[in-house]
């Protein structure tokens, strides 16, 4: 009797859910992966037609991998996942059951181009684009190899696959609004032409371990481009020269190994966010305490950074002078959020071999007199890896003096480092002088507040300590 009652209650709950209108059920389906949505439609006649009504689809090949995901992903798993993904695309985009009046306006698709599946997926996408049911394609072509495991031959082969996919279905590249590529070398192709000239609707471009041949320069001259976001990670470019990208709003470069100043900016009037992480070598992340490549261009920066809203400078060596950052802030008066991360890691040993490769660690150039009469817009200033050292206190006080709109000052302790812990290094409280240690407790933090503000506090400024 109790069992029947439970089954009855379960059935009533399911009926209540099925009685909801299509728009509510579509909202539910839009929050799960496509594999779950497909299974749901298969077990209920009420839900059967719903996946075909979704205006936005996200189809990720990793949703078809075994759970938990194997690491590394082996060839047979990629093949099986792509077989399921191809079946899902054929069902959702090419099914004769699909109502002609329904349009999937946007598709986010992540896939592997392995074992000839591009020959199956490409025509399905091209057909959906041709019928007008697909208007917006955000495509990620994945590769599971780590950058350190990729040979030049592997990257050229990946480029050949990518070029073949787009060449076979040119309508796909014209429909792209987002593109993400891994481990591609465009040495035998025109990177500018393929990624910007042909992708006329492209707004977001993400490149991981991609280049034009080791240390070749990439000059972007695309006055007609719609590109708004450019993210480059671990790419062996000799230099990135953004000569003209009028709609670029966000630029992030994480991980380069070229010996010279690798970035120059030309006509980028819409740039609002700049994130730079400069490594000493390919295995590192951030500035990693090495020498800074920034040049003291002063007022020359004003036109380039005039609309910047967020600026992040990460992994600055703990002993470096920091006042040089004022030049960037003076040039980018519109910056509202400024993040600085201080670097101090015993896991990176300062050996003779490192010094021969990267030189002695020396403080960056001294800041010259460069002060505008215009008011800063800075509202939030965050220091990660804060310690009450003279260099940091001097910078913070200088920023506070020049930023009347500053409302939040966040000072965070150093994040934990697995590599440092693995070396058996002493804790910072034992390894570093007291003035280099994050203040613990209210008494120590009150001392820092007085050092920064004196006896008079700013009632509009909130100083937050996060350990």
Short mmCIF file of C-alpha atoms in Angstrom, two decimals:
data_model
loop_
_atom_site.label_atom_id
_atom_site.label_comp_id
_atom_site.label_asym_id
_atom_site.label_seq_id
_atom_site.Cartn_x
_atom_site.Cartn_y
_atom_site.Cartn_z
CA UNK A 1 0.00 0.00 0.00
CA UNK A 2 2.83 2.36 0.90
CA UNK A 3 4.69 1.47 -2.32
CA UNK A 4 1.66 2.22 -4.47
CA UNK A 5 1.23 5.53 -2.67
CA UNK A 6 4.82 6.51 -3.41
CA UNK A 7 4.46 5.57 -7.08
CA UNK A 8 1.23 7.55 -7.25
CA UNK A 9 2.90 10.60 -5.72
CA UNK A 10 5.84 10.32 -8.14
CA UNK A 11 3.47 10.11 -11.10
CA UNK A 12 1.53 13.14 -9.90
CA UNK A 13 4.79 15.13 -9.59
CA UNK A 14 5.81 14.14 -13.12
CA UNK A 15 2.38 15.11 -14.43
CA UNK A 16 2.63 18.51 -12.74
CA UNK A 17 6.00 19.06 -14.41
CA UNK A 18 4.67 17.99 -17.80
CA UNK A 19 1.74 20.38 -17.43
CA UNK A 20 4.09 23.35 -17.45
CA UNK A 21 4.08 25.45 -20.64
CA UNK A 22 6.73 24.93 -23.31
CA UNK A 23 8.63 28.12 -22.47
CA UNK A 24 9.16 26.98 -18.87
CA UNK A 25 10.22 23.48 -19.92
CA UNK A 26 12.57 24.98 -22.52
CA UNK A 27 14.14 27.11 -19.79
CA UNK A 28 14.79 23.91 -17.82
CA UNK A 29 16.30 22.12 -20.83
CA UNK A 30 18.47 25.13 -21.61
CA UNK A 31 20.26 24.64 -18.27
CA UNK A 32 21.36 21.03 -18.86
CA UNK A 33 23.83 19.54 -21.34
CA UNK A 34 22.55 18.32 -24.68
CA UNK A 35 23.05 14.65 -23.75
CA UNK A 36 20.67 15.05 -20.80
CA UNK A 37 18.18 16.97 -22.96
CA UNK A 38 18.25 14.22 -25.58
CA UNK A 39 17.70 11.49 -22.97
CA UNK A 40 14.80 13.46 -21.48
CA UNK A 41 13.09 13.80 -24.85
CA UNK A 42 13.52 10.08 -25.47
CA UNK A 43 11.64 8.94 -22.34
CA UNK A 44 8.65 11.29 -22.47
CA UNK A 45 6.28 12.08 -25.33
CA UNK A 46 5.51 15.42 -23.64
CA UNK A 47 9.20 16.43 -23.86
CA UNK A 48 9.96 14.76 -27.20
CA UNK A 49 9.65 17.85 -29.39
CA UNK A 50 11.25 20.32 -26.98
CA UNK A 51 14.96 20.06 -27.93
CA UNK A 52 13.96 21.13 -31.47
CA UNK A 53 12.46 24.33 -30.04
CA UNK A 54 15.60 25.52 -28.23
CA UNK A 55 16.81 28.85 -29.58
CA UNK A 56 20.30 28.29 -28.13
CA UNK A 57 22.09 24.96 -28.22
CA UNK A 58 25.33 23.97 -26.49
CA UNK A 59 26.84 20.74 -27.78
CA UNK A 60 30.10 19.84 -26.06
CA UNK A 61 31.93 16.69 -27.11
CA UNK A 62 33.13 16.24 -23.52
CA UNK A 63 29.52 15.66 -22.42
CA UNK A 64 29.71 12.42 -24.42
CA UNK A 65 32.91 11.17 -22.79
CA UNK A 66 32.75 8.55 -20.02
CA UNK A 67 32.06 9.89 -16.53
CA UNK A 68 34.33 10.73 -14.83
CA UNK A 69 36.27 12.06 -17.82
CA UNK A 70 39.38 9.98 -18.55
CA UNK A 71 42.67 11.80 -18.20
CA UNK A 72 44.28 11.74 -20.65
CA UNK A 73 41.46 11.36 -23.17
CA UNK A 74 42.44 8.45 -25.38
CA UNK A 75 41.77 8.09 -29.11
CA UNK A 76 38.98 5.54 -28.70
CA UNK A 77 37.15 7.82 -26.26
CA UNK A 78 37.41 10.76 -28.69
CA UNK A 79 36.08 8.58 -31.51
CA UNK A 80 33.12 7.31 -29.48
CA UNK A 81 32.31 10.82 -28.20
CA UNK A 82 32.42 12.29 -31.72
CA UNK A 83 30.16 9.51 -33.02
CA UNK A 84 27.56 10.45 -30.37
CA UNK A 85 28.03 14.19 -30.99
CA UNK A 86 27.55 13.74 -34.75
CA UNK A 87 24.37 11.79 -34.11
CA UNK A 88 23.10 14.56 -31.81
CA UNK A 89 23.83 17.28 -34.40
CA UNK A 90 22.15 15.25 -37.14
CA UNK A 91 19.11 14.80 -34.89
CA UNK A 92 18.84 18.40 -33.74
CA UNK A 93 19.82 20.27 -36.90
CA UNK A 94 19.00 17.87 -39.70
CA UNK A 95 15.93 15.98 -38.52
CA UNK A 96 12.90 16.04 -40.85
CA UNK A 97 10.77 16.34 -37.68
CA UNK A 98 12.08 19.82 -37.13
CA UNK A 99 9.41 22.48 -37.59
CA UNK A 100 10.23 24.89 -40.41
CA UNK A 101 9.15 27.90 -38.35
CA UNK A 102 11.60 27.16 -35.51
CA UNK A 103 15.04 28.71 -35.72
CA UNK A 104 18.07 27.77 -33.63
CA UNK A 105 19.66 31.18 -33.68
CA UNK A 106 22.84 30.26 -31.79
CA UNK A 107 24.95 27.12 -31.43
CA UNK A 108 27.94 26.66 -29.15
CA UNK A 109 29.82 23.65 -30.46
CA UNK A 110 32.95 22.01 -29.03
CA UNK A 111 34.36 19.08 -30.98
CA UNK A 112 37.39 17.05 -32.00
CA UNK A 113 38.24 16.95 -35.70
CA UNK A 114 39.40 13.32 -35.67
CA UNK A 115 38.85 10.27 -37.86
CA UNK A 116 37.05 12.12 -40.63
CA UNK A 117 34.18 13.41 -38.50
CA UNK A 118 34.69 16.86 -40.03
CA UNK A 119 33.30 15.36 -43.27
CA UNK A 120 30.10 14.51 -41.39
CA UNK A 121 29.72 17.54 -39.12
CA UNK A 122 30.64 20.21 -41.68
CA UNK A 123 27.83 19.48 -44.16
CA UNK A 124 25.26 19.32 -41.32
CA UNK A 125 26.29 22.79 -40.15
CA UNK A 126 26.39 24.10 -43.71
CA UNK A 127 22.87 22.79 -44.36
CA UNK A 128 21.52 24.44 -41.19
CA UNK A 129 23.20 27.71 -42.18
CA UNK A 130 21.82 27.41 -45.72
CA UNK A 131 18.24 26.91 -44.52
CA UNK A 132 18.54 29.87 -42.15
CA UNK A 133 18.00 27.81 -39.00
CA UNK A 134 21.53 28.60 -37.74
CA UNK A 135 22.55 32.24 -37.55
CA UNK A 136 25.29 32.32 -34.91
CA UNK A 137 28.01 29.67 -34.47
CA UNK A 138 30.51 29.67 -31.60
CA UNK A 139 32.98 26.91 -32.47
CA UNK A 140 35.79 25.36 -30.41
CA UNK A 141 38.08 22.86 -32.15
CA UNK A 142 39.73 21.00 -29.29
CA UNK A 143 43.00 19.13 -29.04
CA UNK A 144 43.96 17.21 -25.92
CA UNK A 145 47.75 17.47 -26.32
CA UNK A 146 49.60 19.65 -23.84
CA UNK A 147 51.67 22.44 -25.47
CA UNK A 148 54.94 20.86 -24.30
CA UNK A 149 53.97 17.61 -26.08
CA UNK A 150 53.18 19.28 -29.42
CA UNK A 151 55.81 19.05 -32.14
CA UNK A 152 55.88 21.40 -35.12
CA UNK A 153 54.60 18.52 -37.26
CA UNK A 154 51.61 18.01 -34.94
CA UNK A 155 50.71 21.71 -35.05
CA UNK A 156 51.03 21.88 -38.85
CA UNK A 157 48.85 18.78 -39.13
CA UNK A 158 46.21 20.39 -36.90
CA UNK A 159 46.30 23.52 -39.07
CA UNK A 160 45.78 21.36 -42.16
CA UNK A 161 42.72 19.75 -40.55
CA UNK A 162 41.26 23.14 -39.55
CA UNK A 163 41.88 24.62 -43.00
CA UNK A 164 40.36 21.56 -44.69
CA UNK A 165 37.25 21.78 -42.51
CA UNK A 166 36.65 25.43 -43.38
CA UNK A 167 37.60 25.03 -47.05
CA UNK A 168 35.09 22.21 -47.49
CA UNK A 169 32.27 24.24 -45.89
CA UNK A 170 32.97 27.95 -46.48
CA UNK A 171 29.53 28.97 -45.20
CA UNK A 172 30.59 27.78 -41.73
CA UNK A 173 33.47 30.25 -41.48
CA UNK A 174 31.22 33.09 -42.60
CA UNK A 175 28.73 32.24 -39.81
CA UNK A 176 31.33 32.16 -37.01
CA UNK A 177 30.90 34.66 -34.17
CA UNK A 178 33.26 32.81 -31.82
CA UNK A 179 36.28 30.59 -32.54
CA UNK A 180 38.64 28.71 -30.25
CA UNK A 181 41.68 26.80 -31.54
CA UNK A 182 44.33 24.65 -29.82
CA UNK A 183 47.82 23.69 -31.01
CA UNK A 184 47.70 25.15 -34.53
CA UNK A 185 50.66 26.42 -36.57
CA UNK A 186 49.70 28.69 -39.47
CA UNK A 187 53.20 28.79 -41.00
CA UNK A 188 51.82 27.65 -44.38
CA UNK A 189 48.63 29.71 -44.21
CA UNK A 190 47.73 33.40 -43.95
CA UNK A 191 46.66 33.75 -40.32
CA UNK A 192 45.24 37.23 -40.83
CA UNK A 193 43.22 36.16 -43.89
CA UNK A 194 41.83 32.96 -42.38
CA UNK A 195 40.93 34.26 -38.92
CA UNK A 196 39.89 37.85 -39.60
CA UNK A 197 39.33 38.57 -43.28
CA UNK A 198 37.23 35.44 -43.91
CA UNK A 199 35.49 35.39 -40.51
CA UNK A 200 33.63 38.62 -41.12
CA UNK A 201 31.19 38.11 -38.21
CA UNK A 202 33.82 36.97 -35.69
CA UNK A 203 33.53 38.72 -32.31
CA UNK A 204 35.49 36.36 -30.01
CA UNK A 205 38.81 34.65 -30.82
CA UNK A 206 40.69 32.33 -28.43
CA UNK A 207 44.06 30.88 -29.42
CA UNK A 208 45.99 28.42 -27.26
CA UNK A 209 49.50 27.38 -28.36
CA UNK A 210 48.99 28.77 -31.85
CA UNK A 211 51.54 30.62 -33.97
CA UNK A 212 52.80 31.35 -37.49
CA UNK A 213 56.02 29.46 -37.06
CA UNK A 214 58.36 29.85 -34.10
CA UNK A 215 58.67 33.53 -33.07
CA UNK A 216 57.07 34.91 -36.23
CA UNK A 217 55.28 38.23 -35.78
CA UNK A 218 51.53 38.56 -36.20
CA UNK A 219 50.40 41.93 -37.46
CA UNK A 220 46.67 42.55 -37.22
CA UNK A 221 45.44 45.15 -39.65
CA UNK A 222 41.66 44.66 -39.77
CA UNK A 223 39.78 47.97 -39.77
CA UNK A 224 36.58 46.23 -40.88
CA UNK A 225 36.73 43.47 -38.23
CA UNK A 226 33.98 43.01 -35.62
CA UNK A 227 36.40 41.31 -33.19
CA UNK A 228 35.66 42.34 -29.58
CA UNK A 229 37.61 39.76 -27.55
CA UNK A 230 41.09 38.40 -28.31
CA UNK A 231 42.64 35.90 -25.89
CA UNK A 232 46.06 34.42 -26.64
CA UNK A 233 47.65 31.76 -24.44
CA UNK A 234 51.14 30.19 -24.63
CA UNK A 235 51.61 31.23 -28.25
CA UNK A 236 55.15 31.44 -29.63
CA UNK A 237 54.70 34.74 -31.44
CA UNK A 238 57.75 36.92 -31.93
CA UNK A 239 55.45 39.92 -31.54
CA UNK A 240 51.78 40.73 -31.61
CA UNK A 241 51.17 44.05 -33.32
CA UNK A 242 47.55 45.11 -33.08
CA UNK A 243 47.71 47.82 -35.72
CA UNK A 244 43.99 48.32 -36.24
CA UNK A 245 41.13 46.55 -34.46
CA UNK A 246 38.54 49.28 -33.92
CA UNK A 247 36.01 47.16 -31.99
CA UNK A 248 38.44 45.27 -29.73
CA UNK A 249 37.26 45.58 -26.11
CA UNK A 250 39.23 42.88 -24.28
CA UNK A 251 42.80 41.71 -24.89
CA UNK A 252 44.39 38.96 -22.78
CA UNK A 253 47.80 37.46 -23.44
CA UNK A 254 48.84 34.68 -21.08
CA UNK A 255 52.18 33.04 -21.60
CA UNK A 256 54.82 34.03 -24.15
CA UNK A 257 58.52 33.25 -24.36
CA UNK A 258 59.85 35.75 -26.87
CA UNK A 259 62.94 37.73 -25.82
CA UNK A 260 61.70 41.17 -26.89
CA UNK A 261 58.79 43.41 -25.95
CA UNK A 262 56.07 41.28 -27.57
CA UNK A 263 53.05 43.58 -27.74
CA UNK A 264 52.30 46.87 -29.41
CA UNK A 265 48.95 48.56 -29.77
CA UNK A 266 47.83 50.87 -32.54
CA UNK A 267 44.24 51.84 -33.31
CA UNK A 268 42.18 50.17 -30.56
CA UNK A 269 39.70 52.90 -29.55
CA UNK A 270 37.24 50.48 -27.91
CA UNK A 271 39.77 48.67 -25.65
CA UNK A 272 38.36 48.49 -22.10
CA UNK A 273 40.20 45.51 -20.54
CA UNK A 274 43.85 44.56 -20.81
CA UNK A 275 45.31 41.50 -19.06
CA UNK A 276 48.99 40.65 -19.45
CA UNK A 277 50.78 37.64 -17.98
CA UNK A 278 54.38 37.41 -19.15
CA UNK A 279 56.33 34.20 -18.42
CA UNK A 280 60.05 33.53 -18.29
CA UNK A 281 59.59 30.27 -20.16
CA UNK A 282 56.81 28.08 -21.47
CA UNK A 283 56.30 26.19 -18.19
CA UNK A 284 55.63 29.34 -16.18
CA UNK A 285 52.53 31.49 -15.70
CA UNK A 286 52.62 35.27 -15.19
CA UNK A 287 55.67 37.55 -14.98
CA UNK A 288 57.07 34.90 -12.61
CA UNK A 289 59.34 37.41 -10.92
CA UNK A 290 61.40 37.98 -14.06
CA UNK A 291 62.35 41.30 -15.68
CA UNK A 292 59.55 43.47 -16.99
CA UNK A 293 59.33 44.24 -20.68
CA UNK A 294 57.15 47.35 -20.36
CA UNK A 295 58.69 50.46 -21.88
CA UNK A 296 58.34 53.95 -20.34
CA UNK A 297 56.32 55.42 -23.20
CA UNK A 298 54.46 57.84 -20.94
CA UNK A 299 52.03 60.07 -22.82
CA UNK A 300 52.28 57.90 -25.92
CA UNK A 301 50.06 55.41 -24.06
CA UNK A 302 47.18 57.85 -23.58
CA UNK A 303 45.53 57.35 -26.95
CA UNK A 304 45.85 53.56 -26.76
CA UNK A 305 44.53 53.14 -23.20
CA UNK A 306 42.05 56.01 -23.14
CA UNK A 307 39.00 53.75 -22.73
CA UNK A 308 40.49 51.00 -20.58
CA UNK A 309 38.24 49.96 -17.67
CA UNK A 310 40.25 47.13 -16.09
CA UNK A 311 44.01 46.64 -15.83
CA UNK A 312 45.73 43.56 -14.36
CA UNK A 313 49.50 43.19 -13.80
CA UNK A 314 50.32 39.79 -12.38
CA UNK A 315 53.31 38.08 -10.75
CA UNK A 316 55.55 41.10 -10.10
CA UNK A 317 58.74 40.18 -8.24
CA UNK A 318 58.46 41.03 -4.54
CA UNK A 319 61.64 43.15 -4.41
CA UNK A 320 60.84 45.32 -7.45
CA UNK A 321 59.98 48.99 -7.20
CA UNK A 322 56.31 49.46 -8.16
CA UNK A 323 55.92 53.16 -8.89
CA UNK A 324 56.40 52.55 -12.62
CA UNK A 325 52.78 51.36 -12.62
CA UNK A 326 51.69 54.96 -12.08
CA UNK A 327 52.59 55.74 -15.69
CA UNK A 328 50.03 53.19 -16.90
CA UNK A 329 47.37 54.55 -14.56
CA UNK A 330 48.11 58.13 -15.58
CA UNK A 331 47.73 57.12 -19.22
CA UNK A 332 44.56 55.09 -18.60
CA UNK A 333 42.51 57.59 -16.61
CA UNK A 334 39.33 55.63 -17.32
CA UNK A 335 40.49 52.50 -15.43
CA UNK A 336 37.99 51.58 -12.72
CA UNK A 337 39.52 48.27 -11.53
CA UNK A 338 43.25 47.76 -11.00
CA UNK A 339 44.76 44.42 -9.91
CA UNK A 340 48.39 43.85 -8.92
CA UNK A 341 49.75 40.45 -7.96
CA UNK A 342 53.09 40.19 -6.12
CA UNK A 343 55.31 37.16 -6.78
CA UNK A 344 57.45 35.33 -4.22
CA UNK A 345 58.00 31.62 -4.82
CA UNK A 346 60.91 29.53 -3.53
CA UNK A 347 59.86 26.77 -5.96
CA UNK A 348 61.60 28.78 -8.73
CA UNK A 349 65.26 28.64 -7.78
CA UNK A 350 67.45 31.59 -8.82
CA UNK A 351 70.19 29.50 -10.43
CA UNK A 352 73.10 30.49 -12.63
CA UNK A 353 71.41 28.75 -15.56
CA UNK A 354 68.27 30.85 -15.09
CA UNK A 355 70.34 34.03 -14.93
CA UNK A 356 72.14 33.12 -18.15
CA UNK A 357 68.78 32.65 -19.89
CA UNK A 358 66.89 35.61 -18.46
CA UNK A 359 69.49 37.89 -16.91
CA UNK A 360 69.73 39.30 -13.42
CA UNK A 361 66.50 40.34 -11.79
CA UNK A 362 66.62 44.10 -11.78
CA UNK A 363 64.03 46.65 -10.75
CA UNK A 364 62.15 48.21 -13.67
CA UNK A 365 62.71 51.74 -14.87
CA UNK A 366 62.09 54.57 -12.47
CA UNK A 367 58.92 56.52 -13.03
CA UNK A 368 59.43 59.90 -14.65
CA UNK A 369 57.32 62.95 -13.89
CA UNK A 370 54.09 62.30 -15.74
CA UNK A 371 50.95 63.61 -14.12
CA UNK A 372 47.80 64.68 -15.88
CA UNK A 373 45.45 67.26 -14.46
CA UNK A 374 42.47 65.07 -15.15
CA UNK A 375 40.70 63.08 -12.45
CA UNK A 376 41.19 59.32 -12.18
CA UNK A 377 38.10 57.09 -12.37
CA UNK A 378 39.68 54.28 -10.31
CA UNK A 379 37.14 52.74 -7.90
CA UNK A 380 38.67 49.39 -6.89
CA UNK A 381 42.34 48.57 -6.23
CA UNK A 382 43.38 45.01 -5.35
CA UNK A 383 46.82 43.82 -4.26
CA UNK A 384 47.27 40.04 -4.22
CA UNK A 385 50.25 38.85 -2.22
CA UNK A 386 50.18 41.97 -0.05
CA UNK A 387 52.85 42.58 2.57
CA UNK A 388 53.62 45.85 4.39
CA UNK A 389 56.89 46.41 2.50
CA UNK A 390 58.00 49.91 1.53
CA UNK A 391 57.54 49.27 -2.21
CA UNK A 392 53.92 48.21 -1.80
CA UNK A 393 52.97 50.86 0.76
CA UNK A 394 54.52 53.56 -1.45
CA UNK A 395 52.51 52.45 -4.47
CA UNK A 396 49.24 52.17 -2.54
CA UNK A 397 49.63 55.61 -0.96
CA UNK A 398 50.49 57.13 -4.35
CA UNK A 399 47.37 55.58 -5.89
CA UNK A 400 45.17 56.69 -2.99
CA UNK A 401 46.45 60.25 -3.36
CA UNK A 402 45.68 60.38 -7.10
CA UNK A 403 42.34 58.48 -7.03
CA UNK A 404 39.62 60.54 -5.33
CA UNK A 405 36.95 58.09 -6.51
CA UNK A 406 38.64 55.06 -4.89
CA UNK A 407 36.08 53.23 -2.76
CA UNK A 408 37.57 49.76 -2.20
CA UNK A 409 41.12 48.68 -1.39
CA UNK A 410 41.46 44.89 -1.18
CA UNK A 411 44.67 43.40 0.22
CA UNK A 412 44.96 39.63 -0.13
CA UNK A 413 47.46 37.17 1.28
CA UNK A 414 49.61 35.05 -1.03
CA UNK A 415 47.67 32.18 -2.62
CA UNK A 416 48.90 28.69 -1.76
CA UNK A 417 51.39 27.11 -4.16
CA UNK A 418 51.47 23.33 -4.55
CA UNK A 419 54.96 23.46 -6.08
CA UNK A 420 56.33 25.46 -3.14
CA UNK A 421 54.77 23.05 -0.66
CA UNK A 422 56.25 20.11 -2.58
CA UNK A 423 59.77 21.53 -2.17
CA UNK A 424 59.35 21.51 1.61
CA UNK A 425 59.96 25.27 1.79
CA UNK A 426 59.44 26.95 5.14
CA UNK A 427 56.21 28.90 5.64
CA UNK A 428 56.48 32.61 4.77
CA UNK A 429 56.20 33.57 8.43
CA UNK A 430 59.47 31.69 9.04
CA UNK A 431 61.18 32.32 5.72
CA UNK A 432 60.64 36.08 5.31
CA UNK A 433 61.20 39.12 7.54
CA UNK A 434 58.15 40.35 9.45
CA UNK A 435 57.68 43.31 7.09
CA UNK A 436 57.21 40.85 4.22
CA UNK A 437 54.45 38.85 5.88
CA UNK A 438 50.73 39.43 5.46
CA UNK A 439 49.29 41.12 8.59
CA UNK A 440 47.24 38.69 10.64
CA UNK A 441 44.65 39.85 13.13
CA UNK A 442 43.01 43.21 13.70
CA UNK A 443 45.92 44.82 15.56
CA UNK A 444 48.44 44.21 12.76
CA UNK A 445 45.91 45.28 10.14
CA UNK A 446 45.11 48.49 12.03
CA UNK A 447 48.83 49.34 11.96
CA UNK A 448 48.82 48.97 8.17
CA UNK A 449 45.72 51.13 7.84
CA UNK A 450 47.44 53.91 9.83
CA UNK A 451 50.56 53.56 7.68
CA UNK A 452 48.41 54.11 4.60
CA UNK A 453 46.03 56.80 5.81
CA UNK A 454 47.80 58.45 8.72
CA UNK A 455 45.62 59.50 11.62
CA UNK A 456 42.88 60.74 9.29
CA UNK A 457 40.79 58.05 7.60
CA UNK A 458 38.77 58.44 4.44
CA UNK A 459 35.15 57.64 5.32
CA UNK A 460 34.42 56.71 1.71
CA UNK A 461 37.27 54.19 1.40
CA UNK A 462 36.80 50.60 2.55
CA UNK A 463 40.06 48.74 3.28
CA UNK A 464 39.59 44.96 3.22
CA UNK A 465 42.12 42.30 4.28
CA UNK A 466 41.60 38.78 2.87
CA UNK A 467 43.82 35.96 4.13
#
